[in-house]
Amino acid sequence: MGVSALVVAGLTASTASAEDSTLRSDQAVARSCFAKALAKGDRGVALRHVTSTVDGLVQARLRPHGSGSGDWDVAVFDKATGKVVAASAALRSAELAESFVKQGQQLVVQACRLSGSSRTVTLGVDFLAVAPRPADQQAEIVRVETPTRKQKDQLFALGLDVTEKADATGVEVVLAGAEDRKRLAESGMRSTVVQPNLSAKSIENAKADVEYDARTEKSALPSGRTSYRHLYEYEYELKELARRNPGLVRAFTLPEPTWEGRDVVGVEIATPVGKAGDGKPVNFTMGVHHAREWPAGEHAVEWAYELVKGHREGGELKSLVQKTRNIVVPIVNPDGFSVSREAEPKGDFSQFDYEMKRKNCNVSDSPEELRTGACGANPAGRLRGTDPNRNYAGFWGGPGASTQWASDTYRGSGPFSEPETRNVRSIIANHAVTNLITLHTYSNLVLRVPGVAEARPPLEEPAYQALGEKLASRNGYKNQPSWQLYDTTGGLEDWSYYATGGWAFTFEVGPDEFHPQFSKVVAEYAGLAPAAGEGKGGNRQAFVDMLASTASQSAHATLVGSAPKGYKLQVRKAFSTPTSRVIQPGGTTTDPIQWADVIKSDLVSTGGKFSWAVNPSTRPYVAGRYGRDPQGPAQGKITLANPDGIPAANTEFPDNPVAERIPFRVEGTPTADNGKMEVSVGWGTAGTDWDLYVFDSAGNVVASSASGGTNSEKARLFDPPAGDYTAVLVNYSQADPAKPDDWSNLTVEFSSPLPMTYGPKEPYTLTCSDSRGRLVGLAEIYVDRGQTADVGDVCTRSARTAKERR
């Protein structure tokens, strides 16, 4: 999208800033700063009265003042009603509260001292104007027909807002306004409307949420929550979980602040908490890479509540908590989420544009003239930023991510260019995360690697698929590799799994909306109607099953041995992995980037024997690729006859059943073992257009090809199950209906499966340091998933080798 289009969108910004103030409180009070407006003279609070100078955003920012440490929070209230307008409640005193306000609105800003020695804090308040967008910018969701991988690539090249709702023949896309509709129309790609007015639907959902909240005292969620949280509620609830459960929960701040200066907050849940070097396997659950995907954060934080509740009540979950270490980060992208969540649905499209924000708030890659203003009030609107889930190093730079900053799937300037992805990497690279779930919306999917079809499945595909199938049996979702949606690169799992070997899955929560009515969020978590997991346990039980996998020694590698008390052991591996060939803005490609990684995990000995859960020493990127030895020859070529006559033109298939149907059969072992099936058809004149679909015996489309502008189609299916199939030829359009051009050469060809490939074994470097930090032991360790390696007393038996290598 060009600069001119953004100007037409009507998003402009101006700023009115007041001078910073130093606020003081001589007492600390552990309470919510946003629960209610406090009065002058109340303990632990300092107040400031301001009046909005714009229709737009208010930003109230706290920064530490002086040398003391502590936790201050901030909240902004409407003076007339006493209702909270904005707040921030992270773990320290770096706070940013922002939301939308009206010109002339009188506000009260209160800074609350919760804990620590710092009696003062610096407060700054800014107002930023946001001009409304034109009324014709109505957003809609359409389904674009993409029955071939080439067409999926063509769709991505348009720079439109592509959702995760996709299948073999189509992808759902958000069209934000008239320019997006024009771009899709000019591409010649076919589409049908799924949701004609996304803003109206959002307003309808918001009204239903108010009614649900009013009539529901307590939901089926472990917290009992009855409405979507704001960012400040997530922050406060996490630190309250830690404060109320000091031996079980630790709240922490991730290493890097966001582009807008926010702290990213998570919790660790374990017994005992705070001792990460105890050798327990680590389970990592996170949400909201994409700002508008609100249910992702809700399910992640509810899982934290579930773990605390389960530990308190006893039973299976208490046992699993005691065997594992859990890390939960509900909001990976707090800048983007805050912009989206605060844009309450009111019918003002300038705010709805922000509600649909997908990316983070990186300003550096956009044109200089568009870098003005905060993320929620800037000329680029929702398009400012980078898609965090296209920014990881795994296959970065390839198809399924955009090179253009204004695209909703912009990959960033390089692998891990964003603080949000570097934060996630810091956890995975330093904690031997054996199991990981990253939550998104929407499309009822459990996704696994690889994100690119050409990568081929990893050597562990059968076990990986089986674990995904178990999770999907609980939430009723479809279990599949990511590439079956469309190729994507720079995704979290493709980096995490291929670099560490830890099982990694994406859950696409819910069937058809980014943030549906909250009652549906409850249903998806608890396994209630109308969720696909009704009666099966829902995502709650899927999370429990993932935790059981984390606790199982068969799901990771284990090191056993002995070491003196207080000695620190570390397994470490340094390596480089190539990205994809990097697609350039003009469509050319350059050589892959060699991305350097260091993966490590620590154990602090309590004296004597230890058992230490780690990931396999050989990373899956080099371990090999899955396949199988042929159990028979590939089936011979089938040539299918053309029935008499030509069906009428049909531009509405499958709604219109007019087509030619030609059955054929695929043999199975021992007669034939087919690794790939290709159904091809051709015709004489390029101006005509036949579409090809392949159905299985249950009536499902299993392969298709409907390119247009060619005189042939080819549909592919890998590992086709034995059985009856039907090739369906649709006369989409004819250049000259009076002289229709009939198809010919309909063939089905088979090829044998590719055998497994095996790569080299990789070791960990195992070191031991004494209580003074001196290296006293060193060894190379090879260990696979499900194996236990006895390293003995590495702190003494390798001391001479360690000394020689220093």
CSV table of N, CA and C in Angstrom, one decimal, residues 536-606:
chain,number,residue,atom,x,y,z
A,536,LYS,N,-15.4,-32.9,24.9
A,536,LYS,CA,-14.1,-33.6,24.7
A,536,LYS,C,-13.0,-33.0,25.7
A,537,GLY,N,-13.3,-32.0,26.4
A,537,GLY,CA,-12.4,-31.3,27.2
A,537,GLY,C,-11.9,-30.0,26.8
A,538,GLY,N,-12.0,-29.7,25.5
A,538,GLY,CA,-11.7,-28.4,25.0
A,538,GLY,C,-10.2,-28.1,25.1
A,539,ASN,N,-9.8,-26.9,25.0
A,539,ASN,CA,-8.4,-26.5,25.1
A,539,ASN,C,-7.8,-26.8,26.4
A,540,ARG,N,-8.6,-26.7,27.5
A,540,ARG,CA,-8.1,-27.0,28.8
A,540,ARG,C,-7.5,-28.4,28.8
A,541,GLN,N,-8.2,-29.4,28.3
A,541,GLN,CA,-7.7,-30.8,28.4
A,541,GLN,C,-6.5,-30.9,27.4
A,542,ALA,N,-6.6,-30.2,26.3
A,542,ALA,CA,-5.4,-30.2,25.4
A,542,ALA,C,-4.2,-29.7,26.0
A,543,PHE,N,-4.3,-28.6,26.8
A,543,PHE,CA,-3.2,-28.1,27.6
A,543,PHE,C,-2.7,-29.1,28.6
A,544,VAL,N,-3.6,-29.8,29.3
A,544,VAL,CA,-3.2,-30.8,30.2
A,544,VAL,C,-2.4,-32.0,29.5
A,545,ASP,N,-2.9,-32.4,28.4
A,545,ASP,CA,-2.2,-33.4,27.6
A,545,ASP,C,-0.8,-33.0,27.2
A,546,MET,N,-0.7,-31.7,26.8
A,546,MET,CA,0.6,-31.2,26.5
A,546,MET,C,1.5,-31.2,27.7
A,547,LEU,N,1.0,-30.9,28.9
A,547,LEU,CA,1.8,-30.9,30.1
A,547,LEU,C,2.2,-32.3,30.4
A,548,ALA,N,1.3,-33.3,30.2
A,548,ALA,CA,1.6,-34.7,30.5
A,548,ALA,C,2.8,-35.1,29.5
A,549,SER,N,2.8,-34.6,28.3
A,549,SER,CA,3.9,-34.9,27.4
A,549,SER,C,5.2,-34.3,27.9
A,550,THR,N,5.1,-33.1,28.4
A,550,THR,CA,6.3,-32.4,29.0
A,550,THR,C,6.9,-33.3,30.1
A,551,ALA,N,6.0,-33.8,31.0
A,551,ALA,CA,6.5,-34.6,32.1
A,551,ALA,C,7.0,-36.0,31.7
A,552,SER,N,6.6,-36.5,30.5
A,552,SER,CA,7.0,-37.8,30.1
A,552,SER,C,8.5,-37.9,29.7
A,553,GLN,N,9.2,-38.8,30.2
A,553,GLN,CA,10.6,-38.9,29.7
A,553,GLN,C,10.7,-39.4,28.3
A,554,SER,N,9.7,-39.9,27.7
A,554,SER,CA,9.7,-40.3,26.3
A,554,SER,C,9.7,-39.1,25.4
A,555,ALA,N,9.3,-38.0,25.9
A,555,ALA,CA,9.1,-36.8,25.0
A,555,ALA,C,10.3,-35.9,25.0
A,556,HIS,N,11.3,-36.2,25.8
A,556,HIS,CA,12.5,-35.4,25.7
A,556,HIS,C,13.7,-36.3,26.1
A,557,ALA,N,14.9,-35.7,26.1
A,557,ALA,CA,16.1,-36.5,26.5
A,557,ALA,C,16.4,-36.2,28.0
A,558,THR,N,17.1,-37.1,28.6
A,558,THR,CA,17.4,-37.0,30.0
A,558,THR,C,18.9,-37.3,30.3
A,559,LEU,N,19.5,-36.4,31.0
A,559,LEU,CA,20.9,-36.6,31.5
A,559,LEU,C,20.9,-37.0,33.0
A,560,VAL,N,21.6,-38.0,33.4
A,560,VAL,CA,21.7,-38.4,34.8
A,560,VAL,C,23.2,-38.4,35.1
A,561,GLY,N,23.5,-38.2,36.4
A,561,GLY,CA,24.8,-38.2,36.9
A,561,GLY,C,24.9,-37.7,38.3
A,562,SER,N,26.0,-37.3,38.7
A,562,SER,CA,26.2,-36.7,40.1
A,562,SER,C,27.2,-35.6,40.0
A,563,ALA,N,27.0,-34.7,41.0
A,563,ALA,CA,27.8,-33.5,41.1
A,563,ALA,C,27.8,-32.9,42.5
A,564,PRO,N,28.9,-32.3,43.0
A,564,PRO,CA,28.9,-31.7,44.3
A,564,PRO,C,27.8,-30.6,44.4
A,565,LYS,N,27.4,-30.3,45.6
A,565,LYS,CA,26.4,-29.3,45.9
A,565,LYS,C,26.9,-27.9,45.5
A,566,GLY,N,26.0,-27.2,44.8
A,566,GLY,CA,26.4,-25.8,44.4
A,566,GLY,C,27.1,-25.7,43.1
A,567,TYR,N,27.5,-26.9,42.6
A,567,TYR,CA,28.2,-26.8,41.3
A,567,TYR,C,27.2,-26.6,40.1
A,568,LYS,N,27.6,-25.9,39.1
A,568,LYS,CA,26.7,-25.5,38.0
A,568,LYS,C,27.1,-26.3,36.8
A,569,LEU,N,26.2,-27.0,36.2
A,569,LEU,CA,26.4,-27.8,35.0
A,569,LEU,C,25.6,-27.0,33.9
A,570,GLN,N,26.2,-27.1,32.7
A,570,GLN,CA,25.6,-26.4,31.5
A,570,GLN,C,25.7,-27.3,30.3
A,571,VAL,N,24.6,-27.5,29.5
A,571,VAL,CA,24.7,-28.1,28.2
A,571,VAL,C,24.6,-26.9,27.2
A,572,ARG,N,25.4,-26.9,26.2
A,572,ARG,CA,25.4,-25.8,25.3
A,572,ARG,C,25.7,-26.2,23.9
A,573,LYS,N,25.1,-25.6,22.9
A,573,LYS,CA,25.4,-25.9,21.5
A,573,LYS,C,25.3,-24.6,20.7
A,574,ALA,N,26.4,-24.3,19.9
A,574,ALA,CA,26.4,-23.2,19.1
A,574,ALA,C,26.4,-23.7,17.6
A,575,PHE,N,25.6,-23.0,16.8
A,575,PHE,CA,25.5,-23.5,15.4
A,575,PHE,C,24.9,-22.4,14.5
A,576,SER,N,25.0,-22.6,13.2
A,576,SER,CA,24.4,-21.7,12.3
A,576,SER,C,23.4,-22.5,11.4
A,577,THR,N,22.3,-21.8,11.1
A,577,THR,CA,21.3,-22.5,10.2
A,577,THR,C,20.9,-21.5,9.1
A,578,PRO,N,20.8,-21.9,7.9
A,578,PRO,CA,20.5,-21.0,6.8
A,578,PRO,C,19.0,-20.7,6.8
A,579,THR,N,18.6,-19.5,6.5
A,579,THR,CA,17.3,-19.1,6.3
A,579,THR,C,16.9,-19.6,4.9
A,580,SER,N,15.7,-19.2,4.4
A,580,SER,CA,15.3,-19.5,3.0
A,580,SER,C,16.2,-18.6,2.2
A,581,ARG,N,16.2,-18.9,0.9
A,581,ARG,CA,16.7,-17.9,-0.1
A,581,ARG,C,15.8,-16.7,0.1
A,582,VAL,N,16.4,-15.5,0.2
A,582,VAL,CA,15.7,-14.3,0.7
A,582,VAL,C,15.1,-13.6,-0.5
A,583,ILE,N,13.7,-13.6,-0.5
A,583,ILE,CA,13.0,-12.9,-1.6
A,583,ILE,C,13.2,-11.4,-1.4
A,584,GLN,N,13.5,-10.7,-2.5
A,584,GLN,CA,13.7,-9.3,-2.4
A,584,GLN,C,12.5,-8.6,-2.9
A,585,PRO,N,12.3,-7.3,-2.6
A,585,PRO,CA,11.1,-6.6,-2.9
A,585,PRO,C,10.7,-6.7,-4.4
A,586,GLY,N,11.7,-6.8,-5.3
A,586,GLY,CA,11.4,-6.9,-6.7
A,586,GLY,C,11.1,-8.3,-7.2
A,587,GLY,N,11.2,-9.3,-6.3
A,587,GLY,CA,10.8,-10.7,-6.6
A,587,GLY,C,12.0,-11.5,-6.9
A,588,THR,N,13.2,-11.0,-7.0
A,588,THR,CA,14.4,-11.8,-7.1
A,588,THR,C,14.8,-12.4,-5.7
A,589,THR,N,15.7,-13.3,-5.7
A,589,THR,CA,16.1,-13.9,-4.5
A,589,THR,C,17.6,-13.8,-4.3
A,590,THR,N,18.1,-13.7,-3.1
A,590,THR,CA,19.5,-13.7,-2.8
A,590,THR,C,19.8,-14.9,-1.9
A,591,ASP,N,21.1,-15.2,-1.7
A,591,ASP,CA,21.5,-16.3,-0.9
A,591,ASP,C,20.9,-16.3,0.5
A,592,PRO,N,20.7,-17.5,1.1
A,592,PRO,CA,20.2,-17.5,2.5
A,592,PRO,C,21.2,-16.8,3.5
A,593,ILE,N,20.6,-16.3,4.6
A,593,ILE,CA,21.4,-15.8,5.7
A,593,ILE,C,21.8,-16.9,6.6
A,594,GLN,N,23.0,-17.0,7.0
A,594,GLN,CA,23.5,-18.0,8.0
A,594,GLN,C,23.2,-17.4,9.3
A,595,TRP,N,22.2,-17.9,10.0
A,595,TRP,CA,21.8,-17.4,11.3
A,595,TRP,C,22.4,-18.2,12.4
A,596,ALA,N,23.2,-17.4,13.3
A,596,ALA,CA,23.9,-18.1,14.4
A,596,ALA,C,23.1,-18.1,15.6
A,597,ASP,N,23.0,-19.3,16.2
A,597,ASP,CA,22.3,-19.5,17.5
A,597,ASP,C,23.2,-20.1,18.5
A,598,VAL,N,22.8,-19.8,19.8
A,598,VAL,CA,23.4,-20.5,20.9
A,598,VAL,C,22.2,-21.0,21.8
A,599,ILE,N,22.2,-22.3,22.0
A,599,ILE,CA,21.1,-22.9,22.8
A,599,ILE,C,21.8,-23.5,24.1
A,600,LYS,N,21.3,-23.2,25.2
A,600,LYS,CA,21.9,-23.7,26.4
A,600,LYS,C,20.9,-23.9,27.5
A,601,SER,N,21.3,-24.7,28.5
A,601,SER,CA,20.4,-25.0,29.7
A,601,SER,C,21.3,-25.3,30.9
A,602,ASP,N,20.9,-24.8,32.0
A,602,ASP,CA,21.7,-24.9,33.2
A,602,ASP,C,21.1,-25.9,34.3
A,603,LEU,N,21.9,-26.5,35.1
A,603,LEU,CA,21.5,-27.2,36.3
A,603,LEU,C,22.4,-26.9,37.4
A,604,VAL,N,21.8,-26.5,38.5
A,604,VAL,CA,22.6,-26.3,39.8
A,604,VAL,C,22.4,-27.5,40.7
A,605,SER,N,23.5,-28.2,41.0
A,605,SER,CA,23.4,-29.4,41.7
A,605,SER,C,23.1,-29.1,43.2
A,606,THR,N,22.2,-30.0,43.7
A,606,THR,CA,21.9,-29.9,45.1
A,606,THR,C,22.7,-30.9,45.9
